[in-house]
Short mmCIF file of C-alpha atoms and ligand atoms in Angstrom, two decimals:
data_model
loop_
_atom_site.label_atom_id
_atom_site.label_comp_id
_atom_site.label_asym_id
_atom_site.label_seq_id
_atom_site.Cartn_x
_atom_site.Cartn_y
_atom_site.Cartn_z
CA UNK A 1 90.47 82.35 120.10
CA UNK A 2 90.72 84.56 123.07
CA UNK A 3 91.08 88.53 123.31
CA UNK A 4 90.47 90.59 125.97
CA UNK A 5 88.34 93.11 124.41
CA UNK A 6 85.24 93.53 121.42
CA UNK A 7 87.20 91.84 118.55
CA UNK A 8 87.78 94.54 115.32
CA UNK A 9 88.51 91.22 113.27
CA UNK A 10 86.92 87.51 113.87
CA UNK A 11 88.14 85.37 111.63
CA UNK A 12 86.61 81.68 111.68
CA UNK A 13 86.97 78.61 109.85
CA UNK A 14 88.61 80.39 106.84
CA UNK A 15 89.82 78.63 103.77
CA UNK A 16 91.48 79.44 100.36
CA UNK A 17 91.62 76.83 98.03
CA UNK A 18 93.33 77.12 94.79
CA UNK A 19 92.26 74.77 91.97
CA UNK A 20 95.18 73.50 89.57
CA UNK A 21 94.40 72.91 85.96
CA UNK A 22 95.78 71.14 83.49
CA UNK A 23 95.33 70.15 79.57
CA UNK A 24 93.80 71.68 77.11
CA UNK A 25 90.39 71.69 78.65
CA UNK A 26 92.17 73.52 81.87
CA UNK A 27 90.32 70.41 84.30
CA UNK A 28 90.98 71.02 87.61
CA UNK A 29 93.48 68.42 88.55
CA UNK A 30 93.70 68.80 92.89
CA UNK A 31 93.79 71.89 95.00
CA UNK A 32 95.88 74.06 96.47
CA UNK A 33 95.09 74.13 99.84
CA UNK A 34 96.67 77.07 101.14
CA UNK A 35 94.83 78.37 103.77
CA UNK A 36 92.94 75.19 105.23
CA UNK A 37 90.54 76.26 108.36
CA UNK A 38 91.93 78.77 110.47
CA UNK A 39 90.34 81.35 113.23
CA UNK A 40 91.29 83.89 115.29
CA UNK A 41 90.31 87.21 116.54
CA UNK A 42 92.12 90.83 117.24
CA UNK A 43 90.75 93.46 119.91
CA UNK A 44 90.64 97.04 119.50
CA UNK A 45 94.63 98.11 119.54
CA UNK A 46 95.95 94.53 119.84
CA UNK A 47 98.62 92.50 117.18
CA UNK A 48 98.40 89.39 116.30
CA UNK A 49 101.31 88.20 114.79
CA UNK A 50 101.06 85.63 112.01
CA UNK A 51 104.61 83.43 111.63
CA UNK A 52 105.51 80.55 109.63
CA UNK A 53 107.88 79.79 106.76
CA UNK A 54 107.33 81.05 103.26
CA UNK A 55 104.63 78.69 101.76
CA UNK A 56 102.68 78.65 104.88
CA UNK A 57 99.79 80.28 103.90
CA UNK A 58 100.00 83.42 105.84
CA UNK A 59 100.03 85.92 102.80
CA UNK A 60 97.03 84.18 101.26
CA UNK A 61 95.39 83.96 104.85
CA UNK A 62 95.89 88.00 105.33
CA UNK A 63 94.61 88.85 101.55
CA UNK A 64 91.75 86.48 102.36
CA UNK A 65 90.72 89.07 105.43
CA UNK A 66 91.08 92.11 103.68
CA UNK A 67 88.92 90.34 100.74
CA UNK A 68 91.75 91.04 98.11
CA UNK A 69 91.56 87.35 97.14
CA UNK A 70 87.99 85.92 97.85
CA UNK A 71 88.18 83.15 100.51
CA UNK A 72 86.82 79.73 99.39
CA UNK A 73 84.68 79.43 103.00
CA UNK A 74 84.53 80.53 106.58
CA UNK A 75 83.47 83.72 108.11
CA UNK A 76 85.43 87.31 108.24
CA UNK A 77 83.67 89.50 110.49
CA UNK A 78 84.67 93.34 111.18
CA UNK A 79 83.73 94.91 114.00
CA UNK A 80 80.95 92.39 114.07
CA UNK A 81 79.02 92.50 110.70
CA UNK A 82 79.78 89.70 108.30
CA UNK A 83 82.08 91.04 105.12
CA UNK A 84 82.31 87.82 102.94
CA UNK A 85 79.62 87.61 100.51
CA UNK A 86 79.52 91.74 100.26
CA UNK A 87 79.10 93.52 97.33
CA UNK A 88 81.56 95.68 95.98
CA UNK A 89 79.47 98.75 97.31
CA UNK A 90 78.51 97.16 100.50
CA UNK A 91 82.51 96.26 101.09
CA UNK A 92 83.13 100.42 100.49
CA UNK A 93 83.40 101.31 104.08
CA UNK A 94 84.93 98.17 105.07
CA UNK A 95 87.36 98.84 102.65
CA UNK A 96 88.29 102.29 104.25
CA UNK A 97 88.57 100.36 107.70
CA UNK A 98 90.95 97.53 106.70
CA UNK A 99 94.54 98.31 105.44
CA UNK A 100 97.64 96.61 104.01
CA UNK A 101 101.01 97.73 104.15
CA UNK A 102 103.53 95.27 101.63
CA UNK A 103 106.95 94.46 102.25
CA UNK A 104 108.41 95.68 98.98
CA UNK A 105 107.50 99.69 99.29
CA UNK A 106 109.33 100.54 96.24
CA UNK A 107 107.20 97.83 94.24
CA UNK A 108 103.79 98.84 95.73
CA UNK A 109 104.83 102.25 94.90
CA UNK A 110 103.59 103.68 91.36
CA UNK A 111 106.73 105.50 90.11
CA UNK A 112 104.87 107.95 88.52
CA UNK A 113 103.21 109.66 90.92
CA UNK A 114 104.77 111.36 93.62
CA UNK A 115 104.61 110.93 97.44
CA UNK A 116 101.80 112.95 98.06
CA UNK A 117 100.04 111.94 95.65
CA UNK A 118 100.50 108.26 96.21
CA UNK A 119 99.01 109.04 99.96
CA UNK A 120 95.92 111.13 98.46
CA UNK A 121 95.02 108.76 96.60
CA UNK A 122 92.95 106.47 99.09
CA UNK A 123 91.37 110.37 100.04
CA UNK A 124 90.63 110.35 96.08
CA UNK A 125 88.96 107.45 95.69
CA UNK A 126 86.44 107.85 98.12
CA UNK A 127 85.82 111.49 97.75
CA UNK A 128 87.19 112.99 100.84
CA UNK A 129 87.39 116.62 100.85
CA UNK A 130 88.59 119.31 98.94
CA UNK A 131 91.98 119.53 97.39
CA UNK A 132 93.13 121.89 99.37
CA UNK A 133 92.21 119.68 102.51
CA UNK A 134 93.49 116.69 100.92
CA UNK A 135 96.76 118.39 100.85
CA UNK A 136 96.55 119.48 104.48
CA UNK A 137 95.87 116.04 105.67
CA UNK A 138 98.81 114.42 103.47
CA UNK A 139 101.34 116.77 105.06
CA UNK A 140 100.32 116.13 108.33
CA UNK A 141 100.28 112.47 107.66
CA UNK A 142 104.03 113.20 106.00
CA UNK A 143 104.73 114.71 109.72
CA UNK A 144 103.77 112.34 111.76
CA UNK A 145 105.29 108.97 110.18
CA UNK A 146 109.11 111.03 110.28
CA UNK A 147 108.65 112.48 106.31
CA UNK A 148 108.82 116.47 105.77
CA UNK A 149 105.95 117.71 103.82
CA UNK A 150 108.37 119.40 101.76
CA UNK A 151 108.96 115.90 100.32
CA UNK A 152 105.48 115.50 98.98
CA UNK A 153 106.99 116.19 95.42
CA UNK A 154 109.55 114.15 95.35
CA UNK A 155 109.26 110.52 93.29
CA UNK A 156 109.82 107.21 95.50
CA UNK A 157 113.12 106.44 93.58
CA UNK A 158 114.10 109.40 95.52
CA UNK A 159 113.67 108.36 98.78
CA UNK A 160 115.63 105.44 100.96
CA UNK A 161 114.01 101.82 101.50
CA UNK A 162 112.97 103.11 105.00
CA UNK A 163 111.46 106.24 103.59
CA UNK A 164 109.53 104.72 101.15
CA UNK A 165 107.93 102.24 103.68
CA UNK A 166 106.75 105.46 106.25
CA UNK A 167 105.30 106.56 102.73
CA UNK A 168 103.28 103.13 102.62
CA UNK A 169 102.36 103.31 106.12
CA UNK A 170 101.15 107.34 105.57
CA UNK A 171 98.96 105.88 102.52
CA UNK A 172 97.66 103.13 104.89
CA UNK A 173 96.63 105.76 107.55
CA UNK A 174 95.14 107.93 105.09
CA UNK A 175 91.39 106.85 105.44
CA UNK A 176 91.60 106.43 109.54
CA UNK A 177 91.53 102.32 109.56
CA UNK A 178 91.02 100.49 112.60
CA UNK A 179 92.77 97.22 110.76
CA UNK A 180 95.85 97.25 109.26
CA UNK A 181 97.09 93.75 107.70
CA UNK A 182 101.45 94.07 107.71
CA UNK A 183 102.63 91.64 105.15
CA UNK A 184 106.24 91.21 106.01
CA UNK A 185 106.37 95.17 105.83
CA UNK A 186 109.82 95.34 107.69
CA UNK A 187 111.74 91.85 106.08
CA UNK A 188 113.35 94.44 103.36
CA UNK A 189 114.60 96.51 105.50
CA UNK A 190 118.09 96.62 107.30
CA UNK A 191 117.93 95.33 110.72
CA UNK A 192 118.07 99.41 112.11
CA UNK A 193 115.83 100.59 110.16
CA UNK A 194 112.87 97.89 110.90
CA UNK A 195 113.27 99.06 114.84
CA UNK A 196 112.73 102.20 113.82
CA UNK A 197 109.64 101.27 111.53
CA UNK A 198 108.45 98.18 113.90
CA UNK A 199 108.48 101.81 116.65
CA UNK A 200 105.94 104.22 114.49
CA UNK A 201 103.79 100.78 114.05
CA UNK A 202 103.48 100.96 117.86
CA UNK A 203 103.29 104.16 118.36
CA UNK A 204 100.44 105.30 115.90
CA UNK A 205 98.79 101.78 117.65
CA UNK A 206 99.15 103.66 121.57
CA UNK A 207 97.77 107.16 119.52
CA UNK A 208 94.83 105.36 117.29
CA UNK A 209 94.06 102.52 118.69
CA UNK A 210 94.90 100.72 115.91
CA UNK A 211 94.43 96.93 115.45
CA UNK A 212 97.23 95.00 113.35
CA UNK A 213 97.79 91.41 112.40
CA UNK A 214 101.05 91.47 111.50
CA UNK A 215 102.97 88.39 109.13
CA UNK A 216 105.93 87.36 109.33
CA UNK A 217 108.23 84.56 108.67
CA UNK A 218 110.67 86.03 111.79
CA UNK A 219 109.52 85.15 114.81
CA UNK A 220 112.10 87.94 115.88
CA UNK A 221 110.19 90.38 114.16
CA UNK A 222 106.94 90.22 115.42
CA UNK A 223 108.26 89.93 119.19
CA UNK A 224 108.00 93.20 120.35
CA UNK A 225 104.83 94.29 118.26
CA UNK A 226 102.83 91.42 118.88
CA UNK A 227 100.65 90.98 122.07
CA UNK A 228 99.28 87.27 120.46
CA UNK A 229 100.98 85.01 118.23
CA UNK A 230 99.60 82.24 115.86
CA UNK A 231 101.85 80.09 114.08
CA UNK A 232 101.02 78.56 110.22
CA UNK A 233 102.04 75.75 109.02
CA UNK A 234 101.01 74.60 105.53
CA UNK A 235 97.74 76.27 105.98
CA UNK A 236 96.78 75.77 109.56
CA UNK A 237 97.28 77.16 112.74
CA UNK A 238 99.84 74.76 114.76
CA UNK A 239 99.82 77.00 118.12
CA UNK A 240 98.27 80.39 119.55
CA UNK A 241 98.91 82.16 122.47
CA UNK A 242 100.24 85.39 124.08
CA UNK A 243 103.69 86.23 122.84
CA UNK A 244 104.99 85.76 126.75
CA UNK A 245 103.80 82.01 126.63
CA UNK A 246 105.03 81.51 123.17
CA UNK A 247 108.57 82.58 123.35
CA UNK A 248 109.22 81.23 127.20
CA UNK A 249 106.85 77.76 126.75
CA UNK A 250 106.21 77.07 123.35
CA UNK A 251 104.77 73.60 123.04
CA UNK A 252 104.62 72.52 119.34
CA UNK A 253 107.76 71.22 117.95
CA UNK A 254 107.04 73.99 114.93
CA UNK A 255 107.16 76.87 116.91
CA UNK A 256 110.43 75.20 118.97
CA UNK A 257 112.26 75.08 115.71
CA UNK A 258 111.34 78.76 114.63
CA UNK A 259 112.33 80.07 118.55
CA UNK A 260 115.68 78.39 118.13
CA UNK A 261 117.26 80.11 115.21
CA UNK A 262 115.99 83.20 117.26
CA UNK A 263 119.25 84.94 119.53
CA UNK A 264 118.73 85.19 122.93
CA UNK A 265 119.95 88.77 124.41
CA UNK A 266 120.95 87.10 128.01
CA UNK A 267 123.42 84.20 127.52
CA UNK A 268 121.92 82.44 131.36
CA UNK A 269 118.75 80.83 128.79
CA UNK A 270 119.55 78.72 126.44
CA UNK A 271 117.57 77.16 123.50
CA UNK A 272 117.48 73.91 122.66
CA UNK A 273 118.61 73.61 118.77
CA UNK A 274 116.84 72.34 116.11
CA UNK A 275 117.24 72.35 112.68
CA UNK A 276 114.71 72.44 110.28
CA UNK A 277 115.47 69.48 107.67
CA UNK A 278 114.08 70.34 104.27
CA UNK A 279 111.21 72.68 103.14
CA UNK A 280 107.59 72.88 103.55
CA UNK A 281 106.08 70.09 101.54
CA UNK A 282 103.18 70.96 99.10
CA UNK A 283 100.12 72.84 99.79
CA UNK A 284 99.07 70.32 96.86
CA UNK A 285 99.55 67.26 98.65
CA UNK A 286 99.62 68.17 102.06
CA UNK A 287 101.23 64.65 104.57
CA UNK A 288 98.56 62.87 105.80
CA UNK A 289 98.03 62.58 109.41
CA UNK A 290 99.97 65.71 111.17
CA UNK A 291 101.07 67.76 108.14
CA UNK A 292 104.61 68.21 110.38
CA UNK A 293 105.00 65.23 110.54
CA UNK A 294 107.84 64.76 107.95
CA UNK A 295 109.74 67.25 109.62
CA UNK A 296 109.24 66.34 113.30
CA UNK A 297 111.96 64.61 115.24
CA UNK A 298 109.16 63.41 117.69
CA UNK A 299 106.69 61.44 115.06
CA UNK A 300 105.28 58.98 115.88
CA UNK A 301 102.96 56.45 114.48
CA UNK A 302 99.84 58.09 115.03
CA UNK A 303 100.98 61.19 113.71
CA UNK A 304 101.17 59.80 110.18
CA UNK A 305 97.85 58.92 110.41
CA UNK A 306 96.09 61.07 112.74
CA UNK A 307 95.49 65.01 112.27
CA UNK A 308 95.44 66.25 115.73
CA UNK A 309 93.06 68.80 116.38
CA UNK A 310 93.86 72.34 117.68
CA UNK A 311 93.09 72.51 121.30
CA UNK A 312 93.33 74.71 125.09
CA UNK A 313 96.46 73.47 127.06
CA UNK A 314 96.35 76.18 129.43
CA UNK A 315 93.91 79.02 129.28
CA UNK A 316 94.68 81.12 126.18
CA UNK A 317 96.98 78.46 124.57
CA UNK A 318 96.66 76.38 121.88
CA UNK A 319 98.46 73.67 120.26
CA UNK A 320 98.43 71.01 117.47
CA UNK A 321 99.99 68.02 118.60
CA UNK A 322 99.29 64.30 119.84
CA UNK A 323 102.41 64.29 122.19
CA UNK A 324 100.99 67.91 124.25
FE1 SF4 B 401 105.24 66.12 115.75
FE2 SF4 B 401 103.36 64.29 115.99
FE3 SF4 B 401 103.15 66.56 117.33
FE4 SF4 B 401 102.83 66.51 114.69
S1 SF4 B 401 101.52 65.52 116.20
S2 SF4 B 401 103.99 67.97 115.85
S3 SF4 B 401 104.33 64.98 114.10
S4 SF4 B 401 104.73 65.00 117.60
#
């Protein structure tokens, strides 16, 4: 998929298949197919913003980047080199360059340590510096994501649900990444404080040229960070394109239905409203055909039948869907 400049993540093809087992003997029964063929890319200080409902596949899909679930297929490039298939020594640096921030800070936390010495601890592991150094660069990175270094003793029970995510953001920075994979890291936070949060994202992006792909199931959310949007549904990608195109011409009835329970700030454009009957259907047994097609109020026959292939409608945009 397009970007306009040397991707720092190619993604192509990738898939994450679950087996399910069952008996005694644990036989594998069918497969979960939760992340079922998709690519993309990300340029040097660009967001991609991955949206779909939970069950989608976009958790698995960002775990399967960062290599903290093996991918069943397909190809992860960083920065060009190929990482699937890399040792655990080879993946070292690559591991340094790619980082995740969760959306539950206070559960990625370990309450035992303290602050500063949950954000050394990526400088521990792979032996940067001396203690005192280490300690220099964790108040500075206390500084500059809004934390005093004076807090670097305190435990994260002690801190708000805000606080505690600029301390998972710090310990992503810690090693210099150029990648960092967001999993929903603003959905637990109050509407206020993910502006404020969603602002040092883009901030330390316009400083470090950081590259994010960003998940979410809030189209809302990823609005302002992301400069490219793909949207999941039950482990594919249904439509891509620039954020611009997606909110003011989406074209798959999927992304329609997620825009519409999105507010509009100027009450002269209106939405049309759909409602999304029921829940995503199983990763297990995926419908036939177009997998949205037990949702969509535009089915038709073919559509039962038919998968319809990802493809350019304009330059930069692409869509899943007979009818487009
Ligand atoms: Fe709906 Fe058919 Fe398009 Fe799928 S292919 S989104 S079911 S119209």
């Amino acid at each position: 998929m397009p970007s306009t400049n040397m991707p720092v993540l190619e993604v192509k093809d990738l898939k994450k298949h679950f087996p399910v087992r069952k008996g005694l003997l644990r036989r594998t029964v069918g497969q979960v197919y939760a992340v079922d063929g998709i690519s993309f890319s990300i340029g040097v200080g660009e967001t991609l913003g991955l949206v779909g409902e939970s069950g989608c596949g976009k958790t698995t899909a960002g775990r399967a980047v960062l290599r903290l679930i093996e991918p069943t297929s397909g190809s992860v490039k960083v920065a060009g080199t190929e990482i699937t298939g890399l040792s655990k020594a080879e993946m070292r640096p690559y591991r340094a360059e790619m980082q995740i921030i969760f959306q539950d800070p206070f559960s990625s936390l370990n309450p035992r340590m303290t602050a500063g010495e949950i954000v050394a601890e990526p400088l521990l592991v792979h032996g940067t510096g001396s203690r005192k150094k280490r300690d220099e660069q964790v108040a500075a990175l206390f500084a500059r994501v809004g934390l005093r270094p004076a807090q670097m003793s305190n435990y994260p029970h002690q801190f708000s649900g805000g606080q505690r995510q600029r301390i998972g953001i710090a310990r992503a920075l810690a090693l210099g990444p150029k990648l960092i994979v967001g999993d929903e890291p603003v959905s637990a936070l109050d509407v206020s404080i993910q502006a404020q949060v969603i602002n040092l994202l883009q901030d330390l992006q316009r400083e470090r040229q950081l590259s994010y792909l960003f998940i979410s199931h809030n189209l809302a959310v990823v609005e302002h960070i992301s400069h490219y949007i793909a949207v999941m549904y039950l482990g594919r990608i249904v439509e891509y394109a620039d954020t611009r195109s997606i909110f003011t011409r989406p074209q798959h009835p999927y992304t329609e239905a997620l825009l519409s329970a999105v507010p509009v700030p100027d009450p002269a454009i209106r939405r049309k409203k759909m409602v999304l009957q029921g829940d995503v259907p199983s990763p297990v047994r995926p419908p036939p055909g177009c997998h949205f097609h037990t949702r969509c109020p535009y089915a038709v026959d073919r559509c039962r039948v038919e998968s319809p292939p990802l493809r350019e409608i304009a330059p930069g945009h692409q869509v899943s869907c007979h009818l487009r």
